[in-house]
mmCIF file of C-alpha atoms in Angstrom:
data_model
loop_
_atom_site.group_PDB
_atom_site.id
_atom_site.type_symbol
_atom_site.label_atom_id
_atom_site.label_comp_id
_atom_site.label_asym_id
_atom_site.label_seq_id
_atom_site.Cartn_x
_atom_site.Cartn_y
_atom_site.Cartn_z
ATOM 1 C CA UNK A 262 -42.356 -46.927 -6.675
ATOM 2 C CA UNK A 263 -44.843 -46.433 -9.576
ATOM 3 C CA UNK A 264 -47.626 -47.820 -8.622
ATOM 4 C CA UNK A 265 -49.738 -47.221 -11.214
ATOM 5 C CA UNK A 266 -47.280 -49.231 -14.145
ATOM 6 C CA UNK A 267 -46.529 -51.867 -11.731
ATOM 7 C CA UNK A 268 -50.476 -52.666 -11.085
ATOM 8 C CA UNK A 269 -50.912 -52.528 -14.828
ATOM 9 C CA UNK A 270 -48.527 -54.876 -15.841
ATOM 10 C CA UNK A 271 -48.991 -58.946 -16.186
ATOM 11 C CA UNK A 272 -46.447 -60.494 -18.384
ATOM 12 C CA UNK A 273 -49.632 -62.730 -20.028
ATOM 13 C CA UNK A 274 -50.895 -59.089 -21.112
ATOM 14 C CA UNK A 275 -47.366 -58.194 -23.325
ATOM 15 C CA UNK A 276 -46.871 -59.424 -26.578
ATOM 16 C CA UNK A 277 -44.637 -62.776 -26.242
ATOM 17 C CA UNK A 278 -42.287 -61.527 -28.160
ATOM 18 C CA UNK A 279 -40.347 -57.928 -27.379
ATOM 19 C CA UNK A 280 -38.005 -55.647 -29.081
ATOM 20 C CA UNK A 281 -34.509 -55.320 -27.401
ATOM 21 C CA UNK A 282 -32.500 -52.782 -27.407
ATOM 22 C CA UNK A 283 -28.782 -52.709 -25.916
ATOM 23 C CA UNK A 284 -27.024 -50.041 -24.267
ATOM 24 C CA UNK A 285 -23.435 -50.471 -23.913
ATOM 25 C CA UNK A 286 -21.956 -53.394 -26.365
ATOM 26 C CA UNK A 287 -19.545 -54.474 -24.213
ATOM 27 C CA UNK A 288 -18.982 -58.444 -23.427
ATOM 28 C CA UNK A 289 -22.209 -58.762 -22.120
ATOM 29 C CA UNK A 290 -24.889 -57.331 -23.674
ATOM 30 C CA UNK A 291 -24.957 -58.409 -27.319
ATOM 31 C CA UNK A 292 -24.462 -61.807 -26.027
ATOM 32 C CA UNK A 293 -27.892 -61.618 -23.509
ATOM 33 C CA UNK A 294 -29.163 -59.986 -27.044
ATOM 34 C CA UNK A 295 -28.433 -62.556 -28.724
ATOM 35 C CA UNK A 296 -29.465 -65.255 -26.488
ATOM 36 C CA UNK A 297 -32.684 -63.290 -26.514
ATOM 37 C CA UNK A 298 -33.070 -63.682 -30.106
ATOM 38 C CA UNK A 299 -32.879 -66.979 -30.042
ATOM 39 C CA UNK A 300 -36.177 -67.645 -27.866
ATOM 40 C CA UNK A 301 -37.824 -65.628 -30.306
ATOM 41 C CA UNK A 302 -37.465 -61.876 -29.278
ATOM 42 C CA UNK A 303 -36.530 -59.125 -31.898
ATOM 43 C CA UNK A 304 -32.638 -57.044 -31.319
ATOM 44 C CA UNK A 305 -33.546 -53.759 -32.926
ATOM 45 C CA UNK A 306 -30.741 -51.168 -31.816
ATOM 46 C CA UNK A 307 -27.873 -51.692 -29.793
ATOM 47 C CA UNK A 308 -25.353 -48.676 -28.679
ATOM 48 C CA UNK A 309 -21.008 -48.662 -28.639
ATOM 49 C CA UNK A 310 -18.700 -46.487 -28.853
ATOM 50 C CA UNK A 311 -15.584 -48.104 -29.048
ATOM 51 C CA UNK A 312 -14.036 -50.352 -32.299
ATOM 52 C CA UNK A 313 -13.986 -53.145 -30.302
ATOM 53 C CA UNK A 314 -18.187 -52.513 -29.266
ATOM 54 C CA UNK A 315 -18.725 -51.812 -32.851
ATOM 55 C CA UNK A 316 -16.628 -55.481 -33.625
ATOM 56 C CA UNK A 317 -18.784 -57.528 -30.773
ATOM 57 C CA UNK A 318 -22.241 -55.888 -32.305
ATOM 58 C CA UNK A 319 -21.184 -56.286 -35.501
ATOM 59 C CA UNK A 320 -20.067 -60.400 -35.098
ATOM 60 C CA UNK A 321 -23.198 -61.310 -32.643
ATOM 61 C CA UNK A 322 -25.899 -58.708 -33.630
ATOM 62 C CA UNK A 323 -25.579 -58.460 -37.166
ATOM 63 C CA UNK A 324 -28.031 -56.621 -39.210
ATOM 64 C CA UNK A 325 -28.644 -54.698 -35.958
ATOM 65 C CA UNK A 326 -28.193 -50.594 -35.913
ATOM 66 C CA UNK A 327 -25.757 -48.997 -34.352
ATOM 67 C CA UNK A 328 -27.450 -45.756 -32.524
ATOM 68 C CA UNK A 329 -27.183 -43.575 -29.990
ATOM 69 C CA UNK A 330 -28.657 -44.717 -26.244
ATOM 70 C CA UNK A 331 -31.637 -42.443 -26.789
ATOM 71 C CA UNK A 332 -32.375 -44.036 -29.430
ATOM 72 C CA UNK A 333 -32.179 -47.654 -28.300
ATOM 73 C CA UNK A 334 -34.443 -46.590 -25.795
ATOM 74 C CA UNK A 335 -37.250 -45.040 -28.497
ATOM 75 C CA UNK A 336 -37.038 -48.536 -30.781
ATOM 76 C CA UNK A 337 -36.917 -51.180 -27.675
ATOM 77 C CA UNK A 338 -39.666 -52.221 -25.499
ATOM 78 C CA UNK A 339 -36.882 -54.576 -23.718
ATOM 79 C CA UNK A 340 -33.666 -52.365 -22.646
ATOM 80 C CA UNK A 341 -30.547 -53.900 -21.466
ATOM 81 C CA UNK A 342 -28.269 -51.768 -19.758
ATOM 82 C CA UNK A 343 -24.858 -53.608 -19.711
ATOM 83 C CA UNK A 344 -22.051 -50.899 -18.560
ATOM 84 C CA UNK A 345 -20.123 -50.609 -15.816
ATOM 85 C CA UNK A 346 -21.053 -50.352 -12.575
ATOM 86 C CA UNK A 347 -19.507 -47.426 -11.783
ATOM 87 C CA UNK A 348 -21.508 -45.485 -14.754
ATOM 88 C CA UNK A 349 -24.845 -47.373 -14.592
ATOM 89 C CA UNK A 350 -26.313 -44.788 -11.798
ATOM 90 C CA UNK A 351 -25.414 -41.713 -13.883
ATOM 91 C CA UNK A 352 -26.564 -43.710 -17.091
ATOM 92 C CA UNK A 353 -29.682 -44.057 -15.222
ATOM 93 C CA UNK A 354 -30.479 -40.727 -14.168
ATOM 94 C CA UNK A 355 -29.436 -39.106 -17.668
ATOM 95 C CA UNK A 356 -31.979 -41.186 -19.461
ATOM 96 C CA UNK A 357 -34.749 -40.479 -17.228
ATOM 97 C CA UNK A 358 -33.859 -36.776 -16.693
ATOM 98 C CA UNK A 359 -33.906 -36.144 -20.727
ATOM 99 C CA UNK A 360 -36.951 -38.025 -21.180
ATOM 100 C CA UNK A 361 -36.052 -40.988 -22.352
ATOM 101 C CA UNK A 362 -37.623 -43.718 -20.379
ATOM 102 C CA UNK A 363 -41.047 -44.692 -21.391
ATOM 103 C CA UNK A 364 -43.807 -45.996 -19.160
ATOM 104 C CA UNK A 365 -44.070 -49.674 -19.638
ATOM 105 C CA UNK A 366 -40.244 -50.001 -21.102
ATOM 106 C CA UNK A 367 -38.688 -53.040 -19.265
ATOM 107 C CA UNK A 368 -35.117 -51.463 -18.147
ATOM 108 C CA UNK A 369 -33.008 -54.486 -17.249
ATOM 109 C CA UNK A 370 -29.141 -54.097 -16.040
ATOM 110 C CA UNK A 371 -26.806 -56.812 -15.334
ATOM 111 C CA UNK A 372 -24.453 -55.101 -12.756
ATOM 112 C CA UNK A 373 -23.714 -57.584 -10.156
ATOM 113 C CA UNK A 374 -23.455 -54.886 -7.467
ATOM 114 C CA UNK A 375 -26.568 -53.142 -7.655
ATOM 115 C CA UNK A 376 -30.134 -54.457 -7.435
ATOM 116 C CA UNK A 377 -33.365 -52.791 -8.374
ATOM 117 C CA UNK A 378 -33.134 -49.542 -6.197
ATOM 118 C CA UNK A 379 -30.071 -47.864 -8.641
ATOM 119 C CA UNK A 380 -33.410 -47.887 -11.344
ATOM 120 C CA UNK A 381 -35.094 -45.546 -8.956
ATOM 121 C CA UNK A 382 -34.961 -42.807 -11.902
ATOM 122 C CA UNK A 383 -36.335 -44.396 -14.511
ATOM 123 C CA UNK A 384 -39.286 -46.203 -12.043
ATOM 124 C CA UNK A 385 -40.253 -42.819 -11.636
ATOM 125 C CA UNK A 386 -40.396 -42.048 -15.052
ATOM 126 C CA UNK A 387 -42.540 -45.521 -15.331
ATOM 127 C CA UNK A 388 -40.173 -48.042 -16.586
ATOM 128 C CA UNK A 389 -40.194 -51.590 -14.927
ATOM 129 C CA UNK A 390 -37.084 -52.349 -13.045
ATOM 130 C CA UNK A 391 -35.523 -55.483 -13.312
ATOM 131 C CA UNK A 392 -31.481 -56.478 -11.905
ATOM 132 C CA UNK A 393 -30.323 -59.193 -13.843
ATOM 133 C CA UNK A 394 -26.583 -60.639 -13.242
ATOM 134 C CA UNK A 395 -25.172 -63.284 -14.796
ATOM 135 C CA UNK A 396 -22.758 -65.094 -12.877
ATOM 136 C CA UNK A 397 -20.540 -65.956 -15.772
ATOM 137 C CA UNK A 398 -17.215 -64.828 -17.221
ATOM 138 C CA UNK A 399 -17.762 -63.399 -20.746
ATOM 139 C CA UNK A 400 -15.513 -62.901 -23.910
ATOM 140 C CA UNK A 401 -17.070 -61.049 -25.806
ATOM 141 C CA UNK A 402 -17.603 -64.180 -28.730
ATOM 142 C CA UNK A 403 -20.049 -66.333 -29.886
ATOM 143 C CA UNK A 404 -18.876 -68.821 -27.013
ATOM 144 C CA UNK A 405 -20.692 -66.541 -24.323
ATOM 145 C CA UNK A 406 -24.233 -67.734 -25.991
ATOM 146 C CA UNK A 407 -23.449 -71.423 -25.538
ATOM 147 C CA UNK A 408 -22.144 -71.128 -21.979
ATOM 148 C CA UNK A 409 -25.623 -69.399 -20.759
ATOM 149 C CA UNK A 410 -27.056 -72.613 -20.868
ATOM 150 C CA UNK A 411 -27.675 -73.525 -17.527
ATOM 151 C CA UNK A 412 -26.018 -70.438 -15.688
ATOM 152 C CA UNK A 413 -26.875 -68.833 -12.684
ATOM 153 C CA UNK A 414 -28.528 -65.182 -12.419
ATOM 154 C CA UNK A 415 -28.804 -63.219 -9.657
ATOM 155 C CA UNK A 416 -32.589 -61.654 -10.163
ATOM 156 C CA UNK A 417 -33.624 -58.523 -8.121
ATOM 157 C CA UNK A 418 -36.668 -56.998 -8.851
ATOM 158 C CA UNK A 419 -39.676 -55.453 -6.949
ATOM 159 C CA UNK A 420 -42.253 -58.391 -6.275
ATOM 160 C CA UNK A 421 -44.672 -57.888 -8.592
ATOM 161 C CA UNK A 422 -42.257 -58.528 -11.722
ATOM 162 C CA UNK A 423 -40.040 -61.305 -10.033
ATOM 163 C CA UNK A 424 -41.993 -63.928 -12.361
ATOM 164 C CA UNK A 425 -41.314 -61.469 -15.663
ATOM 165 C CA UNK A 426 -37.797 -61.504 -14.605
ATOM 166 C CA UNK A 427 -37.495 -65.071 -14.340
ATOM 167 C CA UNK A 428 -39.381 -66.157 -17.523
ATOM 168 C CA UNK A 429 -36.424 -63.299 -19.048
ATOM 169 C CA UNK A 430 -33.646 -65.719 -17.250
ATOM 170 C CA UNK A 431 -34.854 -69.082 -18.401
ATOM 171 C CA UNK A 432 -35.519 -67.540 -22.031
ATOM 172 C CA UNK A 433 -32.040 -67.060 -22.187
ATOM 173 C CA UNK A 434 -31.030 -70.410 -20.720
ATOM 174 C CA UNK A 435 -30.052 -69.549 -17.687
ATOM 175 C CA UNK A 436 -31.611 -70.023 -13.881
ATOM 176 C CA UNK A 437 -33.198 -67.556 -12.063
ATOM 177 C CA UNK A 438 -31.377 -67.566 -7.865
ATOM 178 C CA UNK A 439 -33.207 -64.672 -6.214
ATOM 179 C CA UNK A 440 -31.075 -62.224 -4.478
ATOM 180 C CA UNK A 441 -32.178 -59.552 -2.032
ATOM 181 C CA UNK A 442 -31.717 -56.093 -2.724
ATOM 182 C CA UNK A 443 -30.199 -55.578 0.672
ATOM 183 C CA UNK A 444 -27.679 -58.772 -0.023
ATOM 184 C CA UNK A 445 -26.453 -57.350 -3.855
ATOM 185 C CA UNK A 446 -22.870 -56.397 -2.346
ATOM 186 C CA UNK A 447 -22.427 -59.122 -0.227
ATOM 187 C CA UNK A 448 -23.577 -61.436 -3.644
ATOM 188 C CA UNK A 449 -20.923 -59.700 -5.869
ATOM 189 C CA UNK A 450 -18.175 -59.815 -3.385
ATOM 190 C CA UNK A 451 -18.458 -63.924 -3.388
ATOM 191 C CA UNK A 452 -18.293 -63.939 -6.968
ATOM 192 C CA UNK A 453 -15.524 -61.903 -7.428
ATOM 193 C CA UNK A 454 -13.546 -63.577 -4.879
ATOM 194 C CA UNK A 455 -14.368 -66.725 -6.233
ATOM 195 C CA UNK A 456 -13.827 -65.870 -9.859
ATOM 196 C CA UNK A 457 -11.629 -62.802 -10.478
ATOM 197 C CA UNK A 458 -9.373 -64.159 -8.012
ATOM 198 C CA UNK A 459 -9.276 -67.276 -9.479
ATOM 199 C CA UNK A 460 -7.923 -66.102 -12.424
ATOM 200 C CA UNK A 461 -5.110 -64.078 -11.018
ATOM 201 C CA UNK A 462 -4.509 -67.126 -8.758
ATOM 202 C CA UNK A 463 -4.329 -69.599 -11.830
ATOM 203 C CA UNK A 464 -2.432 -66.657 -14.362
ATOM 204 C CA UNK A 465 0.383 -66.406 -11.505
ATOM 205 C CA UNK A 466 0.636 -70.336 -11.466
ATOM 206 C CA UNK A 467 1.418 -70.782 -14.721
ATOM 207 C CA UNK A 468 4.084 -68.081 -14.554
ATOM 208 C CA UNK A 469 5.864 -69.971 -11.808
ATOM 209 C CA UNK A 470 5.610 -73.200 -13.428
ATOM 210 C CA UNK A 471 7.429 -71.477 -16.785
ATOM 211 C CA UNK A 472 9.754 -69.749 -14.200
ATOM 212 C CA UNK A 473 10.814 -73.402 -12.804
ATOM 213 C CA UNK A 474 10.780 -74.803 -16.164
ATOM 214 C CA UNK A 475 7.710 -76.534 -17.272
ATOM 215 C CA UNK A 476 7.263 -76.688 -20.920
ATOM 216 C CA UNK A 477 3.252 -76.707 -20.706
ATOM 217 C CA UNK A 478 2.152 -75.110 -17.371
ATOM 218 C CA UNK A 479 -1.464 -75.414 -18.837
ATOM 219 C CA UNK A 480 -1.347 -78.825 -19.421
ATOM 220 C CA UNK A 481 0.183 -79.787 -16.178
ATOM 221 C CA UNK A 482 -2.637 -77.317 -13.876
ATOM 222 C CA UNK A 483 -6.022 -78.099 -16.390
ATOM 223 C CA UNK A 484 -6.237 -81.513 -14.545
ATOM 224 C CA UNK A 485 -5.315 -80.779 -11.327
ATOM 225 C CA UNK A 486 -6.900 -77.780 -10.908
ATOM 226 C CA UNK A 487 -10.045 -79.607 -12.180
ATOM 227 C CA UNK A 488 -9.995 -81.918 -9.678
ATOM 228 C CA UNK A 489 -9.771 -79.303 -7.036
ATOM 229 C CA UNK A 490 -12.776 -77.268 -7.973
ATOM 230 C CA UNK A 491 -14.690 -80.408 -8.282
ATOM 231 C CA UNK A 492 -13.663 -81.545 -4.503
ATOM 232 C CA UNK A 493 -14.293 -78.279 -3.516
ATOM 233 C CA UNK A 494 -17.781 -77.565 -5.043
ATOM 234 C CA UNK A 495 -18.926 -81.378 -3.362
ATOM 235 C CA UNK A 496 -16.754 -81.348 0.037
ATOM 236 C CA UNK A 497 -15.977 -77.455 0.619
ATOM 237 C CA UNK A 498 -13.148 -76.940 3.359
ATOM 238 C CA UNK A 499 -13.177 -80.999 3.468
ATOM 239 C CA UNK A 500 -11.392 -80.675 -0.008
ATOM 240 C CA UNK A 501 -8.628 -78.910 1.650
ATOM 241 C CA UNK A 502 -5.196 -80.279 0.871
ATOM 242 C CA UNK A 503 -1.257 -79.535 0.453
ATOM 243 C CA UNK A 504 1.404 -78.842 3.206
ATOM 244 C CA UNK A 505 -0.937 -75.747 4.767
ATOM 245 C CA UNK A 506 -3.820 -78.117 5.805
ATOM 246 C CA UNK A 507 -1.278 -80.489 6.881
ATOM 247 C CA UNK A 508 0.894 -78.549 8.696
ATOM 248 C CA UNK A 509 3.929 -78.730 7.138
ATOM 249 C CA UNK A 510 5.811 -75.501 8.179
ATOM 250 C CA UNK A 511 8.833 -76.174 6.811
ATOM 251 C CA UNK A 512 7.687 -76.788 3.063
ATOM 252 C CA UNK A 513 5.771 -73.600 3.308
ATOM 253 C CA UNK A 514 9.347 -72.135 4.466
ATOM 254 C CA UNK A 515 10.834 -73.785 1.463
ATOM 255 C CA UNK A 516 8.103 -72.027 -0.295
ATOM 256 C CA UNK A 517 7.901 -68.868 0.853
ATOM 257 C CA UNK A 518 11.678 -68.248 0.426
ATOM 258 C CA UNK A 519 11.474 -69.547 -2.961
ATOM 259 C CA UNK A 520 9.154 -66.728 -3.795
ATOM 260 C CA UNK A 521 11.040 -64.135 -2.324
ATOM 261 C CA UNK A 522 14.053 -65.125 -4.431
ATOM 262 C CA UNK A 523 12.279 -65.700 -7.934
ATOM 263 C CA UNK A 524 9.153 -64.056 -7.807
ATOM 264 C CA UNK A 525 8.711 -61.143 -4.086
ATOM 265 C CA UNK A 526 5.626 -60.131 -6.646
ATOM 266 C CA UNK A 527 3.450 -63.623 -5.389
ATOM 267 C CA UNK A 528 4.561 -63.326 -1.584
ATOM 268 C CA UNK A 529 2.215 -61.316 -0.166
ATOM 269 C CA UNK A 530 -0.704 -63.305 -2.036
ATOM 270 C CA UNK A 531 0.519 -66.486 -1.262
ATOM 271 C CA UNK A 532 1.082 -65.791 2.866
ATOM 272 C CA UNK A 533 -2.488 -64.749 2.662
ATOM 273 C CA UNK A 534 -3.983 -67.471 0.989
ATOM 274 C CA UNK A 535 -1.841 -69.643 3.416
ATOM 275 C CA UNK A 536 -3.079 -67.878 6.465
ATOM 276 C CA UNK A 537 -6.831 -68.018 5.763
ATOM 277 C CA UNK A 538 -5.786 -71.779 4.164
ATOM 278 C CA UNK A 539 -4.795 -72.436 7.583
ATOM 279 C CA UNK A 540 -7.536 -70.612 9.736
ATOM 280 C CA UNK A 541 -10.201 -72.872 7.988
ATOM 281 C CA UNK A 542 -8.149 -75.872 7.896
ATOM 282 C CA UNK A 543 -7.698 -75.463 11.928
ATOM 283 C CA UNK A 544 -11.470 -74.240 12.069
ATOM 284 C CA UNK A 545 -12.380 -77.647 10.413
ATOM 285 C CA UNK A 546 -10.407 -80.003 12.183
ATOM 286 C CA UNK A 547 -7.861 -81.013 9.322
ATOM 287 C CA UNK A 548 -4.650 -78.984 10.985
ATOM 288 C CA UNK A 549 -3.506 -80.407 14.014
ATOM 289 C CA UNK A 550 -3.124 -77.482 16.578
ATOM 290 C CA UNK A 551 0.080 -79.093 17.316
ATOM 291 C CA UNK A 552 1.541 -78.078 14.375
ATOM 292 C CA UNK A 553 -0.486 -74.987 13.584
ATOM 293 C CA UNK A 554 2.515 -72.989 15.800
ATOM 294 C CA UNK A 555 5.215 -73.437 13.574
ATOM 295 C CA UNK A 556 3.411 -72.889 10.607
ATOM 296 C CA UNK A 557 1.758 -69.819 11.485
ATOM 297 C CA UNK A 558 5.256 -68.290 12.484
ATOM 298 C CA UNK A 559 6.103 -68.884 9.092
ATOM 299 C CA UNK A 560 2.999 -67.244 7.502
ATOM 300 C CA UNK A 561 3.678 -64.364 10.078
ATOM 301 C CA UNK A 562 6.713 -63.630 7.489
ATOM 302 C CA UNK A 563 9.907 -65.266 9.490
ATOM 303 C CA UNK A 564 12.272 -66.378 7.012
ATOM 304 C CA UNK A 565 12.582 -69.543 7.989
ATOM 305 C CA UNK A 566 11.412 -72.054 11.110
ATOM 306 C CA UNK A 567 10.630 -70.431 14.534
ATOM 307 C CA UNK A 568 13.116 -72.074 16.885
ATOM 308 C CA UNK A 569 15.887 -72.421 14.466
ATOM 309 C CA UNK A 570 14.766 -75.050 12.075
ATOM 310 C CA UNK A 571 16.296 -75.667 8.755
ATOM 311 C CA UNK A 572 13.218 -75.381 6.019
ATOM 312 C CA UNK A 573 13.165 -78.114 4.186
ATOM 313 C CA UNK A 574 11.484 -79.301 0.556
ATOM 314 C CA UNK A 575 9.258 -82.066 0.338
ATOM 315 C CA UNK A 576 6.261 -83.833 -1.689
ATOM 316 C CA UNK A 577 2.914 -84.576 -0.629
ATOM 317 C CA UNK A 578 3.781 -88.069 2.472
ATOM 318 C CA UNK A 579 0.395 -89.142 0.934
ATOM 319 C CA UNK A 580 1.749 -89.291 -2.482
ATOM 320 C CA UNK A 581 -0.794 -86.133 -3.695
ATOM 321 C CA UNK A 582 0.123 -82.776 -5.254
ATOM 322 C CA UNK A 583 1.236 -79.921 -3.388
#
């Protein structure tokens, strides 16, 4: 760790507002830019290479330069790095090799996997290291800027700078959740199971629903589906419902053969859904154990009932969904 920038800095002693600079204008970094704008700081240079990078600068940084990262780095006293992961560590090291990290530059990524260690390079070189993740889908529009209000960032940084990255976060609207560096995996992992799965989950839905013949699978899920993140958010596992939690082997029979028929894509997701469905639903009291042996024969992948049983369809005996 540089000692030496890190005992010289106090976020009282830096001018309140800073230059930014963006490298990589993907769907995430002319957004924070912009966001950053708004509470006053100054977007000077922002890197892409694709159209579509040169579109998103263009619509939410305009006025700004396109230039190379280099460059971004020699006009910015504020750098965000927003690529992905898998290139940030090389990014990092080919900057600070060729000289282009300056002592005092505040070097800010927003990987979700990696904290404050994977800006070892540039420490070195006497930049201040700051991992800032926001846990938030992005488009790559104007919309992204509204929906920072009020979202969660994972911060990672060494001690000394956790208030600078903080004050960064709650510039931009959002709310600082520290996050170990040791914990940064583990951190990412629950978002992505919680979110990119959630869209696959909720994409494959709506193709059944068209499959079985619903005009507006959209409109039929928005509400329901509402509902069910708002039960789960307040009541976790408590929130559990539909013929899993309650046991019902043979409409997840009915199901499962279903699937294999019109859609084998969606059977081995569903079964493990189901299974862990039922683990937690047995873990939490809500699936009898009486019935948890049928319906785990069916989520082992019988075709139908274990013992012979005839699957059968059915709705909800309390008059719910599912």
């Amino acid at each position: 760790m540089n000692a030496s920038a890190h005992e010289s800095f106090d976020p009282r002693d830096r001018p309140a507002r800073l230059s930014v600079g963006v490298v990589g204008a993907g769907r995430v970094g002319p957004a924070l830019a912009a966001a950053l704008r708004l509470a006053g700081h100054r977007p000077v240079a922002v890197s892409g290479v694709s159209d579509a990078s040169v579109r998103r600068a263009g619509a939410l940084l305009p006025d700004v330069p396109l230039v190379t990262p280099a460059e971004v780095l020699a006009r910015a006293e504020l750098v965000l790095l927003t690529v992905p992961d898998d290139t940030l560590p090389g990014l990092v090291e080919g900057l600070a090799d060729t000289g282009a990290v300056r002592p005092g530059q505040l070097l800010v990524h927003t990987s979700g996997r990696y904290g404050a260690r994977v800006l070892d390079p540039a420490l070195r070189a006497g930049a201040l290291p700051l991992a800032l993740h926001p846990a938030m889908t992005f488009t790559g529009t104007s919309v992204d800027v509204q929906r920072l209000a009020g979202c969660s960032f994972g911060v990672t940084a060494p001690e000394e700078l956790r208030l600078a990255a903080e004050a960064l976060v709650i510039e931009m609207g959002g709310e600082p959740e520290w996050i170990a560096e040791e914990s940064r995996p583990l951190y990412h992992a629950a978002l992505a199971l919680g979110a990119n799965h959630l869209v696959t989950l909720v994409a494959q839905a709506m193709e059944l629903l068209g499959a079985a013949g619903v005009a507006a699978p959209d409109r039929m899920l928005g509400p329901l589906l509402g509902a069910a993140l708002d039960n789960a958010l307040r009541s976790g596992d408590a929130a559990l419902t539909g013929p899993v939690a309650r046991g019902d082997a043979g409409t997840v029979a009915a199901h499962v053969a279903e699937l294999r028929a019109h859609a084998p894509g969606a059977v081995a997701g569903y079964l493990a859904m189901a299974r862990t469905t039922a683990d937690r639903a047995l873990a939490h009291g809500l699936l009898k154990p009486e019935l948890a042996e049928d319906l785990l024969g069916v989520l082992a992948g019988g075709e139908g009932l274990p013992g012979g049983g005839e699957a059968t369809e059915g709705t909800d005996s309390a008059g719910g969904a599912g």
